[in-house]
């Protein structure tokens, strides 16, 4: 275990096994359609690489950098889009991929902007983790890997101050590591 972790919630084997199931579920739901997967960067990078190779459909991938945490362990309550334009996804079946659904503010904001400005044929959300907590009204992930308690986690794409994304597992940081941070 990484020395900065307090607990491991999901190891690599458990994550990849769950992605087998999610990939099969998405393949079945979208059968006969072309899919466009919109990655919310950077958190969804590792999740996307492993999940998308488990989906047996014609699909395209595009990405957007969006953030709401600004380096800490609680949502800043404000969503920042790091590029001015949204991708042209008019008439496409869009599956938005993010690492985690927390307050839901990020995905609610992104979804609303796409609906109004881009007009895709459909939009669904897919997240690796869902926190057990109250959320912005109406945000629901059609596909979710695991449900977790309302605690701060890192690894497998999830970061603290930009670090720990490359851990193979998902876990909680020890108080010591959170306090001093890595960056
Ligand atoms: P939301 O807008 O509150 O749903 O926050 C979603 C974003 O916050 C995610 O895309 C993550 O980047 C970040 N986030 C939320 N919870 C965690 C966590 O426990 N660890 C690391 N990042 C998190
Ligand atoms: Mg993120």
mmCIF file with all atom_site columns, C-alpha atoms and ligand atoms in Angstrom:
data_model
loop_
_atom_site.group_PDB
_atom_site.id
_atom_site.type_symbol
_atom_site.label_atom_id
_atom_site.label_alt_id
_atom_site.label_comp_id
_atom_site.label_asym_id
_atom_site.label_entity_id
_atom_site.label_seq_id
_atom_site.pdbx_PDB_ins_code
_atom_site.Cartn_x
_atom_site.Cartn_y
_atom_site.Cartn_z
_atom_site.occupancy
_atom_site.B_iso_or_equiv
_atom_site.pdbx_formal_charge
_atom_site.auth_seq_id
_atom_site.auth_comp_id
_atom_site.auth_asym_id
_atom_site.auth_atom_id
_atom_site.pdbx_PDB_model_num
ATOM   1   C  CA  . UNK A 1 1   ? 0.000   0.000  0.000   1.00 0.00 ? 1   UNK A CA  1
ATOM   2   C  CA  . UNK A 1 2   ? 1.180   3.546  -0.758  1.00 0.00 ? 2   UNK A CA  1
ATOM   3   C  CA  . UNK A 1 3   ? 2.620   5.003  2.474   1.00 0.00 ? 3   UNK A CA  1
ATOM   4   C  CA  . UNK A 1 4   ? 0.330   8.054  2.353   1.00 0.00 ? 4   UNK A CA  1
ATOM   5   C  CA  . UNK A 1 5   ? -2.869  5.987  2.264   1.00 0.00 ? 5   UNK A CA  1
ATOM   6   C  CA  . UNK A 1 6   ? -4.947  5.325  5.358   1.00 0.00 ? 6   UNK A CA  1
ATOM   7   C  CA  . UNK A 1 7   ? -7.226  2.704  3.774   1.00 0.00 ? 7   UNK A CA  1
ATOM   8   C  CA  . UNK A 1 8   ? -7.682  1.022  0.401   1.00 0.00 ? 8   UNK A CA  1
ATOM   9   C  CA  . UNK A 1 9   ? -11.333 1.004  -0.671  1.00 0.00 ? 9   UNK A CA  1
ATOM   10  C  CA  . UNK A 1 10  ? -10.951 -0.704 -4.066  1.00 0.00 ? 10  UNK A CA  1
ATOM   11  C  CA  . UNK A 1 11  ? -7.891  -2.533 -5.357  1.00 0.00 ? 11  UNK A CA  1
ATOM   12  C  CA  . UNK A 1 12  ? -6.979  -2.827 -9.036  1.00 0.00 ? 12  UNK A CA  1
ATOM   13  C  CA  . UNK A 1 13  ? -8.563  -6.271 -9.500  1.00 0.00 ? 13  UNK A CA  1
ATOM   14  C  CA  . UNK A 1 14  ? -11.859 -5.106 -7.995  1.00 0.00 ? 14  UNK A CA  1
ATOM   15  C  CA  . UNK A 1 15  ? -11.899 -1.965 -10.162 1.00 0.00 ? 15  UNK A CA  1
ATOM   16  C  CA  . UNK A 1 16  ? -11.165 -3.827 -13.398 1.00 0.00 ? 16  UNK A CA  1
ATOM   17  C  CA  . UNK A 1 17  ? -13.737 -6.502 -12.623 1.00 0.00 ? 17  UNK A CA  1
ATOM   18  C  CA  . UNK A 1 18  ? -16.390 -3.820 -12.136 1.00 0.00 ? 18  UNK A CA  1
ATOM   19  C  CA  . UNK A 1 19  ? -15.323 -2.178 -15.426 1.00 0.00 ? 19  UNK A CA  1
ATOM   20  C  CA  . UNK A 1 20  ? -15.955 -5.504 -17.222 1.00 0.00 ? 20  UNK A CA  1
ATOM   21  C  CA  . UNK A 1 21  ? -19.546 -5.268 -15.986 1.00 0.00 ? 21  UNK A CA  1
ATOM   22  C  CA  . UNK A 1 22  ? -19.960 -1.567 -16.780 1.00 0.00 ? 22  UNK A CA  1
ATOM   23  C  CA  . UNK A 1 23  ? -18.503 -2.002 -20.272 1.00 0.00 ? 23  UNK A CA  1
ATOM   24  C  CA  . UNK A 1 24  ? -20.945 -4.839 -20.978 1.00 0.00 ? 24  UNK A CA  1
ATOM   25  C  CA  . UNK A 1 25  ? -23.856 -2.787 -19.632 1.00 0.00 ? 25  UNK A CA  1
ATOM   26  C  CA  . UNK A 1 26  ? -22.998 0.225  -21.820 1.00 0.00 ? 26  UNK A CA  1
ATOM   27  C  CA  . UNK A 1 27  ? -22.444 -1.976 -24.889 1.00 0.00 ? 27  UNK A CA  1
ATOM   28  C  CA  . UNK A 1 28  ? -25.915 -3.454 -24.389 1.00 0.00 ? 28  UNK A CA  1
ATOM   29  C  CA  . UNK A 1 29  ? -27.677 -0.125 -23.722 1.00 0.00 ? 29  UNK A CA  1
ATOM   30  C  CA  . UNK A 1 30  ? -26.269 1.572  -26.824 1.00 0.00 ? 30  UNK A CA  1
ATOM   31  C  CA  . UNK A 1 31  ? -26.447 -1.420 -29.188 1.00 0.00 ? 31  UNK A CA  1
ATOM   32  C  CA  . UNK A 1 32  ? -27.086 -0.289 -32.774 1.00 0.00 ? 32  UNK A CA  1
ATOM   33  C  CA  . UNK A 1 33  ? -26.068 3.313  -32.052 1.00 0.00 ? 33  UNK A CA  1
ATOM   34  C  CA  . UNK A 1 34  ? -22.853 5.288  -32.380 1.00 0.00 ? 34  UNK A CA  1
ATOM   35  C  CA  . UNK A 1 35  ? -21.542 6.668  -29.132 1.00 0.00 ? 35  UNK A CA  1
ATOM   36  C  CA  . UNK A 1 36  ? -19.548 9.811  -28.402 1.00 0.00 ? 36  UNK A CA  1
ATOM   37  C  CA  . UNK A 1 37  ? -17.734 9.688  -25.086 1.00 0.00 ? 37  UNK A CA  1
ATOM   38  C  CA  . UNK A 1 38  ? -16.940 13.072 -23.536 1.00 0.00 ? 38  UNK A CA  1
ATOM   39  C  CA  . UNK A 1 39  ? -14.135 12.829 -20.984 1.00 0.00 ? 39  UNK A CA  1
ATOM   40  C  CA  . UNK A 1 40  ? -14.029 15.288 -18.118 1.00 0.00 ? 40  UNK A CA  1
ATOM   41  C  CA  . UNK A 1 41  ? -10.297 15.787 -17.609 1.00 0.00 ? 41  UNK A CA  1
ATOM   42  C  CA  . UNK A 1 42  ? -8.077  15.069 -15.811 1.00 0.00 ? 42  UNK A CA  1
ATOM   43  C  CA  . UNK A 1 43  ? -9.884  12.785 -13.377 1.00 0.00 ? 43  UNK A CA  1
ATOM   44  C  CA  . UNK A 1 44  ? -11.479 10.445 -15.902 1.00 0.00 ? 44  UNK A CA  1
ATOM   45  C  CA  . UNK A 1 45  ? -8.258  9.603  -17.811 1.00 0.00 ? 45  UNK A CA  1
ATOM   46  C  CA  . UNK A 1 46  ? -7.427  6.253  -16.237 1.00 0.00 ? 46  UNK A CA  1
ATOM   47  C  CA  . UNK A 1 47  ? -11.062 5.214  -15.861 1.00 0.00 ? 47  UNK A CA  1
ATOM   48  C  CA  . UNK A 1 48  ? -11.682 6.034  -19.536 1.00 0.00 ? 48  UNK A CA  1
ATOM   49  C  CA  . UNK A 1 49  ? -8.648  4.143  -20.825 1.00 0.00 ? 49  UNK A CA  1
ATOM   50  C  CA  . UNK A 1 50  ? -9.736  0.966  -19.050 1.00 0.00 ? 50  UNK A CA  1
ATOM   51  C  CA  . UNK A 1 51  ? -13.507 1.291  -19.545 1.00 0.00 ? 51  UNK A CA  1
ATOM   52  C  CA  . UNK A 1 52  ? -13.590 2.289  -23.220 1.00 0.00 ? 52  UNK A CA  1
ATOM   53  C  CA  . UNK A 1 53  ? -11.549 -0.776 -24.211 1.00 0.00 ? 53  UNK A CA  1
ATOM   54  C  CA  . UNK A 1 54  ? -14.344 -2.843 -22.674 1.00 0.00 ? 54  UNK A CA  1
ATOM   55  C  CA  . UNK A 1 55  ? -17.087 -1.268 -24.830 1.00 0.00 ? 55  UNK A CA  1
ATOM   56  C  CA  . UNK A 1 56  ? -17.840 -3.078 -28.077 1.00 0.00 ? 56  UNK A CA  1
ATOM   57  C  CA  . UNK A 1 57  ? -19.435 -0.276 -30.119 1.00 0.00 ? 57  UNK A CA  1
ATOM   58  C  CA  . UNK A 1 58  ? -18.384 2.255  -32.756 1.00 0.00 ? 58  UNK A CA  1
ATOM   59  C  CA  . UNK A 1 59  ? -17.355 5.171  -30.579 1.00 0.00 ? 59  UNK A CA  1
ATOM   60  C  CA  . UNK A 1 60  ? -15.598 8.511  -30.714 1.00 0.00 ? 60  UNK A CA  1
ATOM   61  C  CA  . UNK A 1 61  ? -13.803 10.213 -27.848 1.00 0.00 ? 61  UNK A CA  1
ATOM   62  C  CA  . UNK A 1 62  ? -13.549 13.889 -27.085 1.00 0.00 ? 62  UNK A CA  1
ATOM   63  C  CA  . UNK A 1 63  ? -12.610 15.758 -23.921 1.00 0.00 ? 63  UNK A CA  1
ATOM   64  C  CA  . UNK A 1 64  ? -13.052 18.917 -21.893 1.00 0.00 ? 64  UNK A CA  1
ATOM   65  C  CA  . UNK A 1 65  ? -11.121 20.239 -18.940 1.00 0.00 ? 65  UNK A CA  1
ATOM   66  C  CA  . UNK A 1 66  ? -13.482 21.298 -16.189 1.00 0.00 ? 66  UNK A CA  1
ATOM   67  C  CA  . UNK A 1 67  ? -12.718 21.801 -12.507 1.00 0.00 ? 67  UNK A CA  1
ATOM   68  C  CA  . UNK A 1 68  ? -14.527 22.608 -9.292  1.00 0.00 ? 68  UNK A CA  1
ATOM   69  C  CA  . UNK A 1 69  ? -12.090 21.700 -6.506  1.00 0.00 ? 69  UNK A CA  1
ATOM   70  C  CA  . UNK A 1 70  ? -9.150  24.006 -7.174  1.00 0.00 ? 70  UNK A CA  1
ATOM   71  C  CA  . UNK A 1 71  ? -6.738  21.853 -5.205  1.00 0.00 ? 71  UNK A CA  1
ATOM   72  C  CA  . UNK A 1 72  ? -8.468  21.178 -1.878  1.00 0.00 ? 72  UNK A CA  1
ATOM   73  C  CA  . UNK A 1 73  ? -10.714 18.477 -0.479  1.00 0.00 ? 73  UNK A CA  1
ATOM   74  C  CA  . UNK A 1 74  ? -14.062 20.308 -0.711  1.00 0.00 ? 74  UNK A CA  1
ATOM   75  C  CA  . UNK A 1 75  ? -15.879 21.565 -3.788  1.00 0.00 ? 75  UNK A CA  1
ATOM   76  C  CA  . UNK A 1 76  ? -15.256 25.257 -4.471  1.00 0.00 ? 76  UNK A CA  1
ATOM   77  C  CA  . UNK A 1 77  ? -18.933 25.548 -5.435  1.00 0.00 ? 77  UNK A CA  1
ATOM   78  C  CA  . UNK A 1 78  ? -18.063 27.052 -8.789  1.00 0.00 ? 78  UNK A CA  1
ATOM   79  C  CA  . UNK A 1 79  ? -17.346 25.260 -12.072 1.00 0.00 ? 79  UNK A CA  1
ATOM   80  C  CA  . UNK A 1 80  ? -14.507 26.462 -14.290 1.00 0.00 ? 80  UNK A CA  1
ATOM   81  C  CA  . UNK A 1 81  ? -14.380 25.548 -17.995 1.00 0.00 ? 81  UNK A CA  1
ATOM   82  C  CA  . UNK A 1 82  ? -10.765 25.713 -19.138 1.00 0.00 ? 82  UNK A CA  1
ATOM   83  C  CA  . UNK A 1 83  ? -11.538 26.218 -22.827 1.00 0.00 ? 83  UNK A CA  1
ATOM   84  C  CA  . UNK A 1 84  ? -13.990 28.677 -24.365 1.00 0.00 ? 84  UNK A CA  1
ATOM   85  C  CA  . UNK A 1 85  ? -15.723 26.360 -26.855 1.00 0.00 ? 85  UNK A CA  1
ATOM   86  C  CA  . UNK A 1 86  ? -17.711 23.188 -26.326 1.00 0.00 ? 86  UNK A CA  1
ATOM   87  C  CA  . UNK A 1 87  ? -17.152 20.334 -28.828 1.00 0.00 ? 87  UNK A CA  1
ATOM   88  C  CA  . UNK A 1 88  ? -19.684 20.079 -31.668 1.00 0.00 ? 88  UNK A CA  1
ATOM   89  C  CA  . UNK A 1 89  ? -21.826 17.119 -30.599 1.00 0.00 ? 89  UNK A CA  1
ATOM   90  C  CA  . UNK A 1 90  ? -25.104 18.093 -32.203 1.00 0.00 ? 90  UNK A CA  1
ATOM   91  C  CA  . UNK A 1 91  ? -27.302 15.043 -32.855 1.00 0.00 ? 91  UNK A CA  1
ATOM   92  C  CA  . UNK A 1 92  ? -24.821 12.654 -31.185 1.00 0.00 ? 92  UNK A CA  1
ATOM   93  C  CA  . UNK A 1 93  ? -25.442 10.185 -28.375 1.00 0.00 ? 93  UNK A CA  1
ATOM   94  C  CA  . UNK A 1 94  ? -23.148 11.573 -25.707 1.00 0.00 ? 94  UNK A CA  1
ATOM   95  C  CA  . UNK A 1 95  ? -21.897 9.685  -22.678 1.00 0.00 ? 95  UNK A CA  1
ATOM   96  C  CA  . UNK A 1 96  ? -20.118 12.004 -20.226 1.00 0.00 ? 96  UNK A CA  1
ATOM   97  C  CA  . UNK A 1 97  ? -17.383 10.250 -18.245 1.00 0.00 ? 97  UNK A CA  1
ATOM   98  C  CA  . UNK A 1 98  ? -16.094 11.601 -14.949 1.00 0.00 ? 98  UNK A CA  1
ATOM   99  C  CA  . UNK A 1 99  ? -14.203 10.140 -12.023 1.00 0.00 ? 99  UNK A CA  1
ATOM   100 C  CA  . UNK A 1 100 ? -16.676 10.957 -9.271  1.00 0.00 ? 100 UNK A CA  1
ATOM   101 C  CA  . UNK A 1 101 ? -20.122 12.387 -8.622  1.00 0.00 ? 101 UNK A CA  1
ATOM   102 C  CA  . UNK A 1 102 ? -19.880 14.454 -5.450  1.00 0.00 ? 102 UNK A CA  1
ATOM   103 C  CA  . UNK A 1 103 ? -22.155 17.522 -5.142  1.00 0.00 ? 103 UNK A CA  1
ATOM   104 C  CA  . UNK A 1 104 ? -23.102 17.002 -8.802  1.00 0.00 ? 104 UNK A CA  1
ATOM   105 C  CA  . UNK A 1 105 ? -22.429 20.663 -9.593  1.00 0.00 ? 105 UNK A CA  1
ATOM   106 C  CA  . UNK A 1 106 ? -19.793 19.926 -12.257 1.00 0.00 ? 106 UNK A CA  1
ATOM   107 C  CA  . UNK A 1 107 ? -21.855 17.421 -14.210 1.00 0.00 ? 107 UNK A CA  1
ATOM   108 C  CA  . UNK A 1 108 ? -25.133 19.346 -13.789 1.00 0.00 ? 108 UNK A CA  1
ATOM   109 C  CA  . UNK A 1 109 ? -23.462 22.473 -15.198 1.00 0.00 ? 109 UNK A CA  1
ATOM   110 C  CA  . UNK A 1 110 ? -21.783 20.625 -18.062 1.00 0.00 ? 110 UNK A CA  1
ATOM   111 C  CA  . UNK A 1 111 ? -24.939 18.729 -18.952 1.00 0.00 ? 111 UNK A CA  1
ATOM   112 C  CA  . UNK A 1 112 ? -27.051 21.900 -18.983 1.00 0.00 ? 112 UNK A CA  1
ATOM   113 C  CA  . UNK A 1 113 ? -24.544 23.764 -21.189 1.00 0.00 ? 113 UNK A CA  1
ATOM   114 C  CA  . UNK A 1 114 ? -24.470 20.870 -23.668 1.00 0.00 ? 114 UNK A CA  1
ATOM   115 C  CA  . UNK A 1 115 ? -28.264 20.646 -23.786 1.00 0.00 ? 115 UNK A CA  1
ATOM   116 C  CA  . UNK A 1 116 ? -28.679 24.362 -24.430 1.00 0.00 ? 116 UNK A CA  1
ATOM   117 C  CA  . UNK A 1 117 ? -25.641 25.152 -26.593 1.00 0.00 ? 117 UNK A CA  1
ATOM   118 C  CA  . UNK A 1 118 ? -24.828 21.899 -28.424 1.00 0.00 ? 118 UNK A CA  1
ATOM   119 C  CA  . UNK A 1 119 ? -28.104 19.938 -28.611 1.00 0.00 ? 119 UNK A CA  1
ATOM   120 C  CA  . UNK A 1 120 ? -26.946 16.314 -28.657 1.00 0.00 ? 120 UNK A CA  1
ATOM   121 C  CA  . UNK A 1 121 ? -29.506 13.553 -29.423 1.00 0.00 ? 121 UNK A CA  1
ATOM   122 C  CA  . UNK A 1 122 ? -29.027 12.199 -25.894 1.00 0.00 ? 122 UNK A CA  1
ATOM   123 C  CA  . UNK A 1 123 ? -26.821 12.752 -22.846 1.00 0.00 ? 123 UNK A CA  1
ATOM   124 C  CA  . UNK A 1 124 ? -26.079 10.245 -20.072 1.00 0.00 ? 124 UNK A CA  1
ATOM   125 C  CA  . UNK A 1 125 ? -23.569 10.333 -17.228 1.00 0.00 ? 125 UNK A CA  1
ATOM   126 C  CA  . UNK A 1 126 ? -21.083 7.620  -16.330 1.00 0.00 ? 126 UNK A CA  1
ATOM   127 C  CA  . UNK A 1 127 ? -18.907 7.895  -13.206 1.00 0.00 ? 127 UNK A CA  1
ATOM   128 C  CA  . UNK A 1 128 ? -16.509 5.548  -11.497 1.00 0.00 ? 128 UNK A CA  1
ATOM   129 C  CA  . UNK A 1 129 ? -17.597 6.616  -8.000  1.00 0.00 ? 129 UNK A CA  1
ATOM   130 C  CA  . UNK A 1 130 ? -20.723 8.102  -6.506  1.00 0.00 ? 130 UNK A CA  1
ATOM   131 C  CA  . UNK A 1 131 ? -20.634 9.660  -3.040  1.00 0.00 ? 131 UNK A CA  1
ATOM   132 C  CA  . UNK A 1 132 ? -23.508 8.899  -0.682  1.00 0.00 ? 132 UNK A CA  1
ATOM   133 C  CA  . UNK A 1 133 ? -24.663 12.465 -0.067  1.00 0.00 ? 133 UNK A CA  1
ATOM   134 C  CA  . UNK A 1 134 ? -27.210 15.051 -1.212  1.00 0.00 ? 134 UNK A CA  1
ATOM   135 C  CA  . UNK A 1 135 ? -26.700 16.429 -4.706  1.00 0.00 ? 135 UNK A CA  1
ATOM   136 C  CA  . UNK A 1 136 ? -27.704 19.231 -7.031  1.00 0.00 ? 136 UNK A CA  1
ATOM   137 C  CA  . UNK A 1 137 ? -31.289 18.466 -8.061  1.00 0.00 ? 137 UNK A CA  1
ATOM   138 C  CA  . UNK A 1 138 ? -31.810 16.102 -10.959 1.00 0.00 ? 138 UNK A CA  1
ATOM   139 C  CA  . UNK A 1 139 ? -28.236 14.809 -11.354 1.00 0.00 ? 139 UNK A CA  1
ATOM   140 C  CA  . UNK A 1 140 ? -28.163 11.049 -11.747 1.00 0.00 ? 140 UNK A CA  1
ATOM   141 C  CA  . UNK A 1 141 ? -25.518 8.789  -13.256 1.00 0.00 ? 141 UNK A CA  1
ATOM   142 C  CA  . UNK A 1 142 ? -27.029 6.170  -15.550 1.00 0.00 ? 142 UNK A CA  1
ATOM   143 C  CA  . UNK A 1 143 ? -23.796 4.190  -15.071 1.00 0.00 ? 143 UNK A CA  1
ATOM   144 C  CA  . UNK A 1 144 ? -21.761 4.161  -11.863 1.00 0.00 ? 144 UNK A CA  1
ATOM   145 C  CA  . UNK A 1 145 ? -18.946 1.891  -10.729 1.00 0.00 ? 145 UNK A CA  1
ATOM   146 C  CA  . UNK A 1 146 ? -19.138 2.037  -6.944  1.00 0.00 ? 146 UNK A CA  1
ATOM   147 C  CA  . UNK A 1 147 ? -20.946 3.951  -4.238  1.00 0.00 ? 147 UNK A CA  1
ATOM   148 C  CA  . UNK A 1 148 ? -18.785 5.329  -1.414  1.00 0.00 ? 148 UNK A CA  1
ATOM   149 C  CA  . UNK A 1 149 ? -19.350 7.230  1.828   1.00 0.00 ? 149 UNK A CA  1
ATOM   150 C  CA  . UNK A 1 150 ? -18.950 10.998 1.823   1.00 0.00 ? 150 UNK A CA  1
ATOM   151 C  CA  . UNK A 1 151 ? -15.162 10.985 2.277   1.00 0.00 ? 151 UNK A CA  1
ATOM   152 C  CA  . UNK A 1 152 ? -12.221 12.279 0.262   1.00 0.00 ? 152 UNK A CA  1
ATOM   153 C  CA  . UNK A 1 153 ? -10.520 9.621  -1.873  1.00 0.00 ? 153 UNK A CA  1
ATOM   154 C  CA  . UNK A 1 154 ? -7.519  9.493  -4.210  1.00 0.00 ? 154 UNK A CA  1
ATOM   155 C  CA  . UNK A 1 155 ? -6.041  7.141  -6.790  1.00 0.00 ? 155 UNK A CA  1
ATOM   156 C  CA  . UNK A 1 156 ? -6.977  5.704  -10.177 1.00 0.00 ? 156 UNK A CA  1
ATOM   157 C  CA  . UNK A 1 157 ? -7.422  9.222  -11.598 1.00 0.00 ? 157 UNK A CA  1
ATOM   158 C  CA  . UNK A 1 158 ? -8.565  10.998 -8.434  1.00 0.00 ? 158 UNK A CA  1
ATOM   159 C  CA  . UNK A 1 159 ? -6.149  13.574 -7.074  1.00 0.00 ? 159 UNK A CA  1
ATOM   160 C  CA  . UNK A 1 160 ? -5.220  15.653 -4.080  1.00 0.00 ? 160 UNK A CA  1
ATOM   161 C  CA  . UNK A 1 161 ? -3.517  18.858 -5.268  1.00 0.00 ? 161 UNK A CA  1
ATOM   162 C  CA  . UNK A 1 162 ? -2.798  17.124 -8.570  1.00 0.00 ? 162 UNK A CA  1
ATOM   163 C  CA  . UNK A 1 163 ? -1.028  14.108 -7.026  1.00 0.00 ? 163 UNK A CA  1
ATOM   164 C  CA  . UNK A 1 164 ? -1.917  10.432 -6.511  1.00 0.00 ? 164 UNK A CA  1
ATOM   165 C  CA  . UNK A 1 165 ? -3.800  10.040 -9.826  1.00 0.00 ? 165 UNK A CA  1
ATOM   166 C  CA  . UNK A 1 166 ? -1.421  7.250  -10.855 1.00 0.00 ? 166 UNK A CA  1
ATOM   167 C  CA  . UNK A 1 167 ? -2.141  4.945  -7.892  1.00 0.00 ? 167 UNK A CA  1
ATOM   168 C  CA  . UNK A 1 168 ? -3.541  1.608  -9.042  1.00 0.00 ? 168 UNK A CA  1
ATOM   169 C  CA  . UNK A 1 169 ? -6.072  1.500  -6.220  1.00 0.00 ? 169 UNK A CA  1
ATOM   170 C  CA  . UNK A 1 170 ? -8.583  3.953  -4.715  1.00 0.00 ? 170 UNK A CA  1
ATOM   171 C  CA  . UNK A 1 171 ? -8.164  4.857  -1.047  1.00 0.00 ? 171 UNK A CA  1
ATOM   172 C  CA  . UNK A 1 172 ? -8.295  7.527  1.618   1.00 0.00 ? 172 UNK A CA  1
ATOM   173 C  CA  . UNK A 1 173 ? -5.264  9.617  2.563   1.00 0.00 ? 173 UNK A CA  1
ATOM   174 C  CA  . UNK A 1 174 ? -3.874  9.610  6.086   1.00 0.00 ? 174 UNK A CA  1
ATOM   175 C  CA  . UNK A 1 175 ? -4.466  12.857 8.012   1.00 0.00 ? 175 UNK A CA  1
ATOM   176 C  CA  . UNK A 1 176 ? -0.758  13.516 7.887   1.00 0.00 ? 176 UNK A CA  1
ATOM   177 C  CA  . UNK A 1 177 ? -0.598  13.401 4.081   1.00 0.00 ? 177 UNK A CA  1
ATOM   178 C  CA  . UNK A 1 178 ? -3.723  15.547 3.759   1.00 0.00 ? 178 UNK A CA  1
ATOM   179 C  CA  . UNK A 1 179 ? -2.348  18.130 6.112   1.00 0.00 ? 179 UNK A CA  1
ATOM   180 C  CA  . UNK A 1 180 ? 1.069   18.475 4.546   1.00 0.00 ? 180 UNK A CA  1
ATOM   181 C  CA  . UNK A 1 181 ? 0.026   17.551 1.031   1.00 0.00 ? 181 UNK A CA  1
ATOM   182 C  CA  . UNK A 1 182 ? 2.318   16.496 -1.744  1.00 0.00 ? 182 UNK A CA  1
ATOM   183 C  CA  . UNK A 1 183 ? 2.215   19.663 -3.771  1.00 0.00 ? 183 UNK A CA  1
HETATM 184 P  P1  . LIG B 2 .   ? -18.872 17.890 -7.875  1.00 0.00 ? 1   LIG B P1  1
HETATM 185 O  O1  . LIG B 2 .   ? -19.060 19.005 -8.846  1.00 0.00 ? 1   LIG B O1  1
HETATM 186 O  O2  . LIG B 2 .   ? -19.015 18.341 -6.451  1.00 0.00 ? 1   LIG B O2  1
HETATM 187 O  O3  . LIG B 2 .   ? -19.735 16.672 -8.165  1.00 0.00 ? 1   LIG B O3  1
HETATM 188 O  O4  . LIG B 2 .   ? -17.355 17.479 -7.937  1.00 0.00 ? 1   LIG B O4  1
HETATM 189 C  C1  . LIG B 2 .   ? -16.879 16.696 -8.907  1.00 0.00 ? 1   LIG B C1  1
HETATM 190 C  C2  . LIG B 2 .   ? -15.378 16.847 -9.061  1.00 0.00 ? 1   LIG B C2  1
HETATM 191 O  O5  . LIG B 2 .   ? -14.729 17.111 -7.814  1.00 0.00 ? 1   LIG B O5  1
HETATM 192 C  C3  . LIG B 2 .   ? -14.811 15.545 -9.553  1.00 0.00 ? 1   LIG B C3  1
HETATM 193 O  O6  . LIG B 2 .   ? -14.740 15.550 -10.947 1.00 0.00 ? 1   LIG B O6  1
HETATM 194 C  C4  . LIG B 2 .   ? -13.448 15.512 -8.900  1.00 0.00 ? 1   LIG B C4  1
HETATM 195 O  O7  . LIG B 2 .   ? -12.512 16.160 -9.715  1.00 0.00 ? 1   LIG B O7  1
HETATM 196 C  C5  . LIG B 2 .   ? -13.594 16.299 -7.645  1.00 0.00 ? 1   LIG B C5  1
HETATM 197 N  N1  . LIG B 2 .   ? -13.795 15.413 -6.468  1.00 0.00 ? 1   LIG B N1  1
HETATM 198 C  C6  . LIG B 2 .   ? -14.943 15.211 -5.770  1.00 0.00 ? 1   LIG B C6  1
HETATM 199 N  N2  . LIG B 2 .   ? -14.756 14.361 -4.747  1.00 0.00 ? 1   LIG B N2  1
HETATM 200 C  C7  . LIG B 2 .   ? -13.446 14.007 -4.794  1.00 0.00 ? 1   LIG B C7  1
HETATM 201 C  C8  . LIG B 2 .   ? -12.635 13.118 -3.992  1.00 0.00 ? 1   LIG B C8  1
HETATM 202 O  O8  . LIG B 2 .   ? -13.068 12.472 -3.022  1.00 0.00 ? 1   LIG B O8  1
HETATM 203 N  N3  . LIG B 2 .   ? -11.329 13.027 -4.361  1.00 0.00 ? 1   LIG B N3  1
HETATM 204 C  C9  . LIG B 2 .   ? -10.784 13.717 -5.412  1.00 0.00 ? 1   LIG B C9  1
HETATM 205 N  N4  . LIG B 2 .   ? -11.507 14.525 -6.197  1.00 0.00 ? 1   LIG B N4  1
HETATM 206 C  C10 . LIG B 2 .   ? -12.830 14.678 -5.884  1.00 0.00 ? 1   LIG B C10 1
HETATM 207 MG MG1 . LIG B 2 .   ? -12.373 15.975 -11.884 1.00 0.00 ? 2   LIG B MG1 1
#
